[in-house]
């Protein structure tokens, strides 16, 4: 019995996820795939599969038909500048948080707190202005999906392109979604969650179009591509999208640091 359990555990990669709301932690069991599973493969996914499509946000998805043309909008909160620019802004926020900790007690609260708050707001709104100039205000159109064609905004493509890209279905060899399945073990039960790392379109002329996951909701896109029966393949891998994840983590850490610094100034 013990030997059998050990053999079963060999199929999983174990890691821990800390709970930011308390000292507890969650055990993550990530399935280890054999080398063959790292290659491209097909999946028979149902559009009612909660593991994959629980968070699909498409309106009127139950009214889709072969003649539908669905417009996808950007995810406003995930708009990103270049990696270097994001790092610079995060560094400025970290520096301000450190400054706040040093001046705590050195200056009266009515001077130190407003000064640091105003400095942070200047950094924050400067970055907002740059994001608005690059992506526009709020959610913007990024892609149209129909049975015969994909129409893609240049903002939704990783590489720099000129103008809107129209890709006929007949010109597509395959569309690859790189994914990772996470198993959270909690309360004696295992809950599986699918994560899409990135997606790319391979054309028959050999061109690859890598889509920007911070602009397009990949689960919405996958839902539509399955519905319209596009040539889809999958690859189980955590590769890709790491730079975007790093930027998001950098944002969270810098905001946490300045929030802690400002709170300390305001309360002391």
PDB file of C-alpha atoms in Angstrom:
ATOM      1  CA  UNK A   1       0.000   0.000   0.000  1.00  0.00           C
ATOM      2  CA  UNK A   2       2.751   2.444   1.005  1.00  0.00           C
ATOM      3  CA  UNK A   3       4.777   1.491  -2.050  1.00  0.00           C
ATOM      4  CA  UNK A   4       1.777   2.139  -4.290  1.00  0.00           C
ATOM      5  CA  UNK A   5       1.256   5.589  -2.757  1.00  0.00           C
ATOM      6  CA  UNK A   6       4.919   6.424  -3.263  1.00  0.00           C
ATOM      7  CA  UNK A   7       4.708   5.434  -6.901  1.00  0.00           C
ATOM      8  CA  UNK A   8       1.652   7.637  -7.316  1.00  0.00           C
ATOM      9  CA  UNK A   9       3.406  10.595  -5.696  1.00  0.00           C
ATOM     10  CA  UNK A  10       6.253  10.250  -8.167  1.00  0.00           C
ATOM     11  CA  UNK A  11       3.827  11.503 -10.782  1.00  0.00           C
ATOM     12  CA  UNK A  12       3.566  14.865  -9.028  1.00  0.00           C
ATOM     13  CA  UNK A  13       5.878  17.814  -8.435  1.00  0.00           C
ATOM     14  CA  UNK A  14       5.294  19.210  -4.941  1.00  0.00           C
ATOM     15  CA  UNK A  15       5.524  22.900  -4.068  1.00  0.00           C
ATOM     16  CA  UNK A  16       4.052  25.233  -1.476  1.00  0.00           C
ATOM     17  CA  UNK A  17       1.925  28.351  -1.921  1.00  0.00           C
ATOM     18  CA  UNK A  18       1.808  30.784   0.994  1.00  0.00           C
ATOM     19  CA  UNK A  19      -1.486  32.315   2.045  1.00  0.00           C
ATOM     20  CA  UNK A  20      -1.075  36.107   2.219  1.00  0.00           C
ATOM     21  CA  UNK A  21      -4.029  36.299   4.597  1.00  0.00           C
ATOM     22  CA  UNK A  22      -2.414  34.189   7.273  1.00  0.00           C
ATOM     23  CA  UNK A  23       0.441  31.906   8.274  1.00  0.00           C
ATOM     24  CA  UNK A  24      -1.016  28.894   6.529  1.00  0.00           C
ATOM     25  CA  UNK A  25       0.077  27.448   3.226  1.00  0.00           C
ATOM     26  CA  UNK A  26      -1.373  25.302   0.479  1.00  0.00           C
ATOM     27  CA  UNK A  27       0.217  22.221  -0.970  1.00  0.00           C
ATOM     28  CA  UNK A  28       0.444  22.355  -4.743  1.00  0.00           C
ATOM     29  CA  UNK A  29       0.690  19.065  -6.564  1.00  0.00           C
ATOM     30  CA  UNK A  30       1.721  19.720 -10.147  1.00  0.00           C
ATOM     31  CA  UNK A  31       1.474  16.687 -12.395  1.00  0.00           C
ATOM     32  CA  UNK A  32       4.778  15.505 -13.758  1.00  0.00           C
ATOM     33  CA  UNK A  33       4.351  14.654 -17.398  1.00  0.00           C
ATOM     34  CA  UNK A  34       6.412  12.153 -19.259  1.00  0.00           C
ATOM     35  CA  UNK A  35       8.760  13.561 -21.958  1.00  0.00           C
ATOM     36  CA  UNK A  36       6.225  12.744 -24.675  1.00  0.00           C
ATOM     37  CA  UNK A  37       3.588  14.952 -23.018  1.00  0.00           C
ATOM     38  CA  UNK A  38       5.874  17.954 -23.443  1.00  0.00           C
ATOM     39  CA  UNK A  39       5.439  17.607 -27.178  1.00  0.00           C
ATOM     40  CA  UNK A  40       2.462  19.088 -28.955  1.00  0.00           C
ATOM     41  CA  UNK A  41      -0.699  17.081 -28.582  1.00  0.00           C
ATOM     42  CA  UNK A  42      -4.448  17.405 -28.947  1.00  0.00           C
ATOM     43  CA  UNK A  43      -7.043  17.585 -26.187  1.00  0.00           C
ATOM     44  CA  UNK A  44     -10.703  16.733 -26.439  1.00  0.00           C
ATOM     45  CA  UNK A  45     -12.026  19.699 -24.446  1.00  0.00           C
ATOM     46  CA  UNK A  46     -15.698  20.293 -23.817  1.00  0.00           C
ATOM     47  CA  UNK A  47     -16.969  23.871 -23.719  1.00  0.00           C
ATOM     48  CA  UNK A  48     -18.695  23.001 -20.440  1.00  0.00           C
ATOM     49  CA  UNK A  49     -15.444  21.871 -18.808  1.00  0.00           C
ATOM     50  CA  UNK A  50     -15.146  23.917 -15.586  1.00  0.00           C
ATOM     51  CA  UNK A  51     -11.432  23.218 -15.253  1.00  0.00           C
ATOM     52  CA  UNK A  52     -10.765  25.115 -18.477  1.00  0.00           C
ATOM     53  CA  UNK A  53     -13.684  27.466 -18.969  1.00  0.00           C
ATOM     54  CA  UNK A  54     -14.842  28.420 -15.494  1.00  0.00           C
ATOM     55  CA  UNK A  55     -13.708  32.025 -15.946  1.00  0.00           C
ATOM     56  CA  UNK A  56     -14.839  32.634 -19.521  1.00  0.00           C
ATOM     57  CA  UNK A  57     -16.374  36.120 -19.678  1.00  0.00           C
ATOM     58  CA  UNK A  58     -17.980  35.991 -23.117  1.00  0.00           C
ATOM     59  CA  UNK A  59     -21.423  37.541 -23.296  1.00  0.00           C
ATOM     60  CA  UNK A  60     -24.150  35.606 -25.081  1.00  0.00           C
ATOM     61  CA  UNK A  61     -21.850  32.609 -25.511  1.00  0.00           C
ATOM     62  CA  UNK A  62     -24.899  30.344 -25.594  1.00  0.00           C
ATOM     63  CA  UNK A  63     -26.131  32.167 -28.694  1.00  0.00           C
ATOM     64  CA  UNK A  64     -23.038  31.518 -30.811  1.00  0.00           C
ATOM     65  CA  UNK A  65     -23.500  30.063 -34.283  1.00  0.00           C
ATOM     66  CA  UNK A  66     -21.419  29.494 -37.416  1.00  0.00           C
ATOM     67  CA  UNK A  67     -22.118  33.022 -38.643  1.00  0.00           C
ATOM     68  CA  UNK A  68     -21.100  34.748 -35.417  1.00  0.00           C
ATOM     69  CA  UNK A  69     -18.271  37.246 -35.285  1.00  0.00           C
ATOM     70  CA  UNK A  70     -17.110  37.901 -31.743  1.00  0.00           C
ATOM     71  CA  UNK A  71     -15.039  40.902 -30.697  1.00  0.00           C
ATOM     72  CA  UNK A  72     -12.633  40.523 -27.793  1.00  0.00           C
ATOM     73  CA  UNK A  73     -11.557  43.488 -25.680  1.00  0.00           C
ATOM     74  CA  UNK A  74      -8.312  43.997 -23.829  1.00  0.00           C
ATOM     75  CA  UNK A  75      -7.752  43.314 -20.146  1.00  0.00           C
ATOM     76  CA  UNK A  76      -7.249  46.887 -18.980  1.00  0.00           C
ATOM     77  CA  UNK A  77      -5.613  46.075 -15.636  1.00  0.00           C
ATOM     78  CA  UNK A  78      -2.821  44.015 -17.240  1.00  0.00           C
ATOM     79  CA  UNK A  79      -1.494  46.606 -19.689  1.00  0.00           C
ATOM     80  CA  UNK A  80       2.309  46.657 -19.459  1.00  0.00           C
ATOM     81  CA  UNK A  81       5.101  48.888 -20.590  1.00  0.00           C
ATOM     82  CA  UNK A  82       8.467  47.507 -21.687  1.00  0.00           C
ATOM     83  CA  UNK A  83      10.348  45.415 -19.138  1.00  0.00           C
ATOM     84  CA  UNK A  84      12.956  48.123 -18.559  1.00  0.00           C
ATOM     85  CA  UNK A  85      10.334  50.830 -18.009  1.00  0.00           C
ATOM     86  CA  UNK A  86       8.334  48.643 -15.624  1.00  0.00           C
ATOM     87  CA  UNK A  87      11.523  47.907 -13.675  1.00  0.00           C
ATOM     88  CA  UNK A  88      12.359  51.625 -13.480  1.00  0.00           C
ATOM     89  CA  UNK A  89       8.953  52.537 -12.059  1.00  0.00           C
ATOM     90  CA  UNK A  90       9.109  49.648  -9.570  1.00  0.00           C
ATOM     91  CA  UNK A  91      12.585  50.798  -8.512  1.00  0.00           C
ATOM     92  CA  UNK A  92      11.284  54.347  -7.935  1.00  0.00           C
ATOM     93  CA  UNK A  93       8.467  53.009  -5.753  1.00  0.00           C
ATOM     94  CA  UNK A  94      10.873  50.798  -3.776  1.00  0.00           C
ATOM     95  CA  UNK A  95      13.206  53.784  -3.292  1.00  0.00           C
ATOM     96  CA  UNK A  96      10.288  55.877  -2.055  1.00  0.00           C
ATOM     97  CA  UNK A  97       9.245  53.119   0.367  1.00  0.00           C
ATOM     98  CA  UNK A  98      12.793  52.971   1.750  1.00  0.00           C
ATOM     99  CA  UNK A  99      12.870  56.760   2.045  1.00  0.00           C
ATOM    100  CA  UNK A 100       9.594  56.673   3.957  1.00  0.00           C
ATOM    101  CA  UNK A 101      11.068  54.247   6.473  1.00  0.00           C
ATOM    102  CA  UNK A 102      14.144  56.439   6.976  1.00  0.00           C
ATOM    103  CA  UNK A 103      12.265  59.709   7.517  1.00  0.00           C
ATOM    104  CA  UNK A 104       9.767  58.094   9.876  1.00  0.00           C
ATOM    105  CA  UNK A 105      10.270  59.925  13.161  1.00  0.00           C
ATOM    106  CA  UNK A 106      12.743  62.390  11.660  1.00  0.00           C
ATOM    107  CA  UNK A 107      10.038  64.744  10.424  1.00  0.00           C
ATOM    108  CA  UNK A 108       6.554  65.557  11.741  1.00  0.00           C
ATOM    109  CA  UNK A 109       3.860  63.253  10.417  1.00  0.00           C
ATOM    110  CA  UNK A 110       1.958  66.135   8.767  1.00  0.00           C
ATOM    111  CA  UNK A 111       5.043  66.793   6.615  1.00  0.00           C
ATOM    112  CA  UNK A 112       6.465  63.303   5.990  1.00  0.00           C
ATOM    113  CA  UNK A 113       3.224  61.544   5.080  1.00  0.00           C
ATOM    114  CA  UNK A 114       1.875  64.104   2.544  1.00  0.00           C
ATOM    115  CA  UNK A 115       5.335  64.444   0.935  1.00  0.00           C
ATOM    116  CA  UNK A 116       5.686  60.690   0.376  1.00  0.00           C
ATOM    117  CA  UNK A 117       2.065  60.331  -0.724  1.00  0.00           C
ATOM    118  CA  UNK A 118       2.408  63.121  -3.295  1.00  0.00           C
ATOM    119  CA  UNK A 119       5.668  61.608  -4.590  1.00  0.00           C
ATOM    120  CA  UNK A 120       3.985  58.226  -5.001  1.00  0.00           C
ATOM    121  CA  UNK A 121       0.990  59.759  -6.789  1.00  0.00           C
ATOM    122  CA  UNK A 122       3.319  61.539  -9.211  1.00  0.00           C
ATOM    123  CA  UNK A 123       5.017  58.219 -10.035  1.00  0.00           C
ATOM    124  CA  UNK A 124       1.680  56.397 -10.266  1.00  0.00           C
ATOM    125  CA  UNK A 125      -0.042  58.896 -12.561  1.00  0.00           C
ATOM    126  CA  UNK A 126       3.033  59.301 -14.759  1.00  0.00           C
ATOM    127  CA  UNK A 127       2.948  55.580 -15.404  1.00  0.00           C
ATOM    128  CA  UNK A 128      -0.823  55.671 -15.964  1.00  0.00           C
ATOM    129  CA  UNK A 129      -0.400  58.369 -18.610  1.00  0.00           C
ATOM    130  CA  UNK A 130       2.236  56.281 -20.403  1.00  0.00           C
ATOM    131  CA  UNK A 131      -0.054  53.215 -20.312  1.00  0.00           C
ATOM    132  CA  UNK A 132      -2.992  55.239 -21.657  1.00  0.00           C
ATOM    133  CA  UNK A 133      -0.867  56.579 -24.487  1.00  0.00           C
ATOM    134  CA  UNK A 134       0.207  53.060 -25.420  1.00  0.00           C
ATOM    135  CA  UNK A 135      -3.051  51.157 -24.948  1.00  0.00           C
ATOM    136  CA  UNK A 136      -5.785  53.768 -24.668  1.00  0.00           C
ATOM    137  CA  UNK A 137      -8.197  54.324 -21.810  1.00  0.00           C
ATOM    138  CA  UNK A 138     -10.033  51.294 -20.425  1.00  0.00           C
ATOM    139  CA  UNK A 139     -10.705  48.152 -22.436  1.00  0.00           C
ATOM    140  CA  UNK A 140      -9.986  48.396 -26.146  1.00  0.00           C
ATOM    141  CA  UNK A 141     -10.767  46.156 -29.089  1.00  0.00           C
ATOM    142  CA  UNK A 142      -7.975  43.630 -29.642  1.00  0.00           C
ATOM    143  CA  UNK A 143      -9.382  40.822 -31.765  1.00  0.00           C
ATOM    144  CA  UNK A 144     -12.298  39.573 -33.867  1.00  0.00           C
ATOM    145  CA  UNK A 145     -12.928  35.844 -34.127  1.00  0.00           C
ATOM    146  CA  UNK A 146     -15.168  34.249 -36.726  1.00  0.00           C
ATOM    147  CA  UNK A 147     -15.381  30.884 -38.444  1.00  0.00           C
ATOM    148  CA  UNK A 148     -13.279  31.975 -41.417  1.00  0.00           C
ATOM    149  CA  UNK A 149     -10.924  34.676 -40.154  1.00  0.00           C
ATOM    150  CA  UNK A 150      -9.022  36.148 -37.230  1.00  0.00           C
ATOM    151  CA  UNK A 151      -8.588  39.910 -37.139  1.00  0.00           C
ATOM    152  CA  UNK A 152      -5.927  40.971 -34.627  1.00  0.00           C
ATOM    153  CA  UNK A 153      -4.934  44.388 -33.311  1.00  0.00           C
ATOM    154  CA  UNK A 154      -1.160  45.063 -33.359  1.00  0.00           C
ATOM    155  CA  UNK A 155      -1.419  45.692 -29.602  1.00  0.00           C
ATOM    156  CA  UNK A 156      -2.413  42.059 -29.123  1.00  0.00           C
ATOM    157  CA  UNK A 157       0.721  40.694 -30.808  1.00  0.00           C
ATOM    158  CA  UNK A 158       3.998  40.311 -28.932  1.00  0.00           C
ATOM    159  CA  UNK A 159       6.248  41.365 -31.787  1.00  0.00           C
ATOM    160  CA  UNK A 160       6.013  44.778 -33.388  1.00  0.00           C
ATOM    161  CA  UNK A 161       3.740  44.772 -36.423  1.00  0.00           C
ATOM    162  CA  UNK A 162       2.221  47.499 -38.554  1.00  0.00           C
ATOM    163  CA  UNK A 163      -1.530  47.759 -38.730  1.00  0.00           C
ATOM    164  CA  UNK A 164      -4.309  45.279 -38.058  1.00  0.00           C
ATOM    165  CA  UNK A 165      -3.495  41.694 -38.997  1.00  0.00           C
ATOM    166  CA  UNK A 166      -6.112  39.634 -40.842  1.00  0.00           C
ATOM    167  CA  UNK A 167      -5.453  35.910 -40.872  1.00  0.00           C
ATOM    168  CA  UNK A 168      -7.671  33.636 -42.939  1.00  0.00           C
ATOM    169  CA  UNK A 169      -8.487  30.274 -41.388  1.00  0.00           C
ATOM    170  CA  UNK A 170      -7.204  28.500 -44.503  1.00  0.00           C
ATOM    171  CA  UNK A 171      -3.768  30.091 -43.984  1.00  0.00           C
ATOM    172  CA  UNK A 172      -3.390  28.650 -40.471  1.00  0.00           C
ATOM    173  CA  UNK A 173      -1.457  25.438 -39.901  1.00  0.00           C
ATOM    174  CA  UNK A 174      -2.154  25.293 -36.183  1.00  0.00           C
ATOM    175  CA  UNK A 175      -2.739  27.400 -33.096  1.00  0.00           C
ATOM    176  CA  UNK A 176      -0.739  26.256 -30.075  1.00  0.00           C
ATOM    177  CA  UNK A 177      -1.761  26.902 -26.485  1.00  0.00           C
ATOM    178  CA  UNK A 178       0.887  26.288 -23.841  1.00  0.00           C
ATOM    179  CA  UNK A 179      -0.758  25.335 -20.566  1.00  0.00           C
ATOM    180  CA  UNK A 180      -0.125  24.128 -17.050  1.00  0.00           C
ATOM    181  CA  UNK A 181      -2.486  22.167 -14.820  1.00  0.00           C
ATOM    182  CA  UNK A 182      -2.242  22.946 -11.101  1.00  0.00           C
ATOM    183  CA  UNK A 183      -3.711  20.684  -8.447  1.00  0.00           C
ATOM    184  CA  UNK A 184      -4.468  22.375  -5.121  1.00  0.00           C
ATOM    185  CA  UNK A 185      -4.878  19.926  -2.275  1.00  0.00           C
ATOM    186  CA  UNK A 186      -7.051  21.464   0.403  1.00  0.00           C
ATOM    187  CA  UNK A 187      -9.299  19.852   2.973  1.00  0.00           C
ATOM    188  CA  UNK A 188      -8.526  16.389   1.647  1.00  0.00           C
ATOM    189  CA  UNK A 189      -9.760  17.281  -1.838  1.00  0.00           C
ATOM    190  CA  UNK A 190      -7.788  18.092  -4.968  1.00  0.00           C
ATOM    191  CA  UNK A 191      -8.981  20.967  -7.140  1.00  0.00           C
ATOM    192  CA  UNK A 192      -7.519  21.171 -10.646  1.00  0.00           C
ATOM    193  CA  UNK A 193      -7.067  24.542 -12.332  1.00  0.00           C
ATOM    194  CA  UNK A 194      -5.891  25.136 -15.890  1.00  0.00           C
ATOM    195  CA  UNK A 195      -3.496  27.991 -16.606  1.00  0.00           C
ATOM    196  CA  UNK A 196      -2.728  29.195 -20.130  1.00  0.00           C
ATOM    197  CA  UNK A 197       0.845  30.445 -20.380  1.00  0.00           C
ATOM    198  CA  UNK A 198       0.896  31.752 -23.932  1.00  0.00           C
ATOM    199  CA  UNK A 199      -0.462  31.133 -27.416  1.00  0.00           C
ATOM    200  CA  UNK A 200       0.968  31.311 -30.910  1.00  0.00           C
ATOM    201  CA  UNK A 201      -0.405  30.966 -34.418  1.00  0.00           C
ATOM    202  CA  UNK A 202       1.639  29.057 -36.984  1.00  0.00           C
ATOM    203  CA  UNK A 203       0.878  30.019 -40.572  1.00  0.00           C
ATOM    204  CA  UNK A 204       1.391  27.812 -43.603  1.00  0.00           C
ATOM    205  CA  UNK A 205       4.199  30.081 -44.845  1.00  0.00           C
ATOM    206  CA  UNK A 206       6.138  29.332 -41.625  1.00  0.00           C
ATOM    207  CA  UNK A 207       5.369  32.640 -39.902  1.00  0.00           C
ATOM    208  CA  UNK A 208       4.616  32.549 -36.186  1.00  0.00           C
ATOM    209  CA  UNK A 209       2.342  35.086 -34.521  1.00  0.00           C
ATOM    210  CA  UNK A 210       2.696  35.115 -30.734  1.00  0.00           C
ATOM    211  CA  UNK A 211      -0.300  36.601 -28.973  1.00  0.00           C
ATOM    212  CA  UNK A 212      -0.006  38.926 -25.997  1.00  0.00           C
ATOM    213  CA  UNK A 213      -1.615  37.322 -22.964  1.00  0.00           C
ATOM    214  CA  UNK A 214      -1.759  40.642 -21.095  1.00  0.00           C
ATOM    215  CA  UNK A 215      -4.046  42.005 -23.805  1.00  0.00           C
ATOM    216  CA  UNK A 216      -6.174  39.004 -24.760  1.00  0.00           C
ATOM    217  CA  UNK A 217      -8.169  36.799 -22.430  1.00  0.00           C
ATOM    218  CA  UNK A 218      -6.769  33.428 -23.509  1.00  0.00           C
ATOM    219  CA  UNK A 219      -9.627  31.380 -22.067  1.00  0.00           C
ATOM    220  CA  UNK A 220     -12.189  33.446 -23.977  1.00  0.00           C
ATOM    221  CA  UNK A 221     -10.124  33.021 -27.130  1.00  0.00           C
ATOM    222  CA  UNK A 222      -9.702  29.276 -26.632  1.00  0.00           C
ATOM    223  CA  UNK A 223     -13.450  28.888 -26.085  1.00  0.00           C
ATOM    224  CA  UNK A 224     -14.172  30.597 -29.418  1.00  0.00           C
ATOM    225  CA  UNK A 225     -11.501  28.697 -31.329  1.00  0.00           C
ATOM    226  CA  UNK A 226     -12.875  25.388 -30.112  1.00  0.00           C
ATOM    227  CA  UNK A 227     -16.405  26.450 -31.010  1.00  0.00           C
ATOM    228  CA  UNK A 228     -15.351  27.445 -34.543  1.00  0.00           C
ATOM    229  CA  UNK A 229     -13.256  24.267 -34.850  1.00  0.00           C
ATOM    230  CA  UNK A 230      -9.881  25.864 -35.563  1.00  0.00           C
ATOM    231  CA  UNK A 231      -6.831  23.547 -35.778  1.00  0.00           C
ATOM    232  CA  UNK A 232      -5.674  23.529 -32.165  1.00  0.00           C
ATOM    233  CA  UNK A 233      -2.771  21.792 -30.477  1.00  0.00           C
ATOM    234  CA  UNK A 234      -1.569  22.013 -26.898  1.00  0.00           C
ATOM    235  CA  UNK A 235       1.688  21.752 -25.042  1.00  0.00           C
ATOM    236  CA  UNK A 236       1.968  21.076 -21.335  1.00  0.00           C
ATOM    237  CA  UNK A 237       4.690  23.415 -20.202  1.00  0.00           C
ATOM    238  CA  UNK A 238       5.257  26.338 -17.853  1.00  0.00           C
ATOM    239  CA  UNK A 239       7.578  27.968 -20.385  1.00  0.00           C
ATOM    240  CA  UNK A 240       6.518  31.276 -21.832  1.00  0.00           C
ATOM    241  CA  UNK A 241       4.789  34.176 -20.152  1.00  0.00           C
ATOM    242  CA  UNK A 242       7.466  34.258 -17.413  1.00  0.00           C
ATOM    243  CA  UNK A 243       8.415  37.861 -18.164  1.00  0.00           C
ATOM    244  CA  UNK A 244       4.798  38.984 -17.796  1.00  0.00           C
ATOM    245  CA  UNK A 245       4.469  37.106 -14.507  1.00  0.00           C
ATOM    246  CA  UNK A 246       7.715  38.663 -13.251  1.00  0.00           C
ATOM    247  CA  UNK A 247       6.408  42.145 -14.036  1.00  0.00           C
ATOM    248  CA  UNK A 248       3.124  41.476 -12.233  1.00  0.00           C
ATOM    249  CA  UNK A 249       5.006  40.188  -9.163  1.00  0.00           C
ATOM    250  CA  UNK A 250       7.302  43.227  -9.270  1.00  0.00           C
ATOM    251  CA  UNK A 251       4.270  45.501  -9.310  1.00  0.00           C
ATOM    252  CA  UNK A 252       2.684  43.717  -6.357  1.00  0.00           C
ATOM    253  CA  UNK A 253       5.881  43.789  -4.306  1.00  0.00           C
ATOM    254  CA  UNK A 254       6.539  47.483  -4.953  1.00  0.00           C
ATOM    255  CA  UNK A 255       2.931  48.429  -4.147  1.00  0.00           C
ATOM    256  CA  UNK A 256       3.058  46.357  -0.956  1.00  0.00           C
ATOM    257  CA  UNK A 257       6.278  48.087   0.063  1.00  0.00           C
ATOM    258  CA  UNK A 258       4.973  51.615  -0.461  1.00  0.00           C
ATOM    259  CA  UNK A 259       1.637  50.782   1.174  1.00  0.00           C
ATOM    260  CA  UNK A 260       3.473  49.549   4.264  1.00  0.00           C
ATOM    261  CA  UNK A 261       5.697  52.653   4.274  1.00  0.00           C
ATOM    262  CA  UNK A 262       2.802  55.090   3.950  1.00  0.00           C
ATOM    263  CA  UNK A 263       0.771  53.256   6.587  1.00  0.00           C
ATOM    264  CA  UNK A 264       3.678  53.464   9.001  1.00  0.00           C
ATOM    265  CA  UNK A 265       4.052  57.201   8.415  1.00  0.00           C
ATOM    266  CA  UNK A 266       0.320  57.792   8.803  1.00  0.00           C
ATOM    267  CA  UNK A 267      -0.066  55.812  12.022  1.00  0.00           C
ATOM    268  CA  UNK A 268       3.124  56.761  13.876  1.00  0.00           C
TER     269      UNK A 268
END
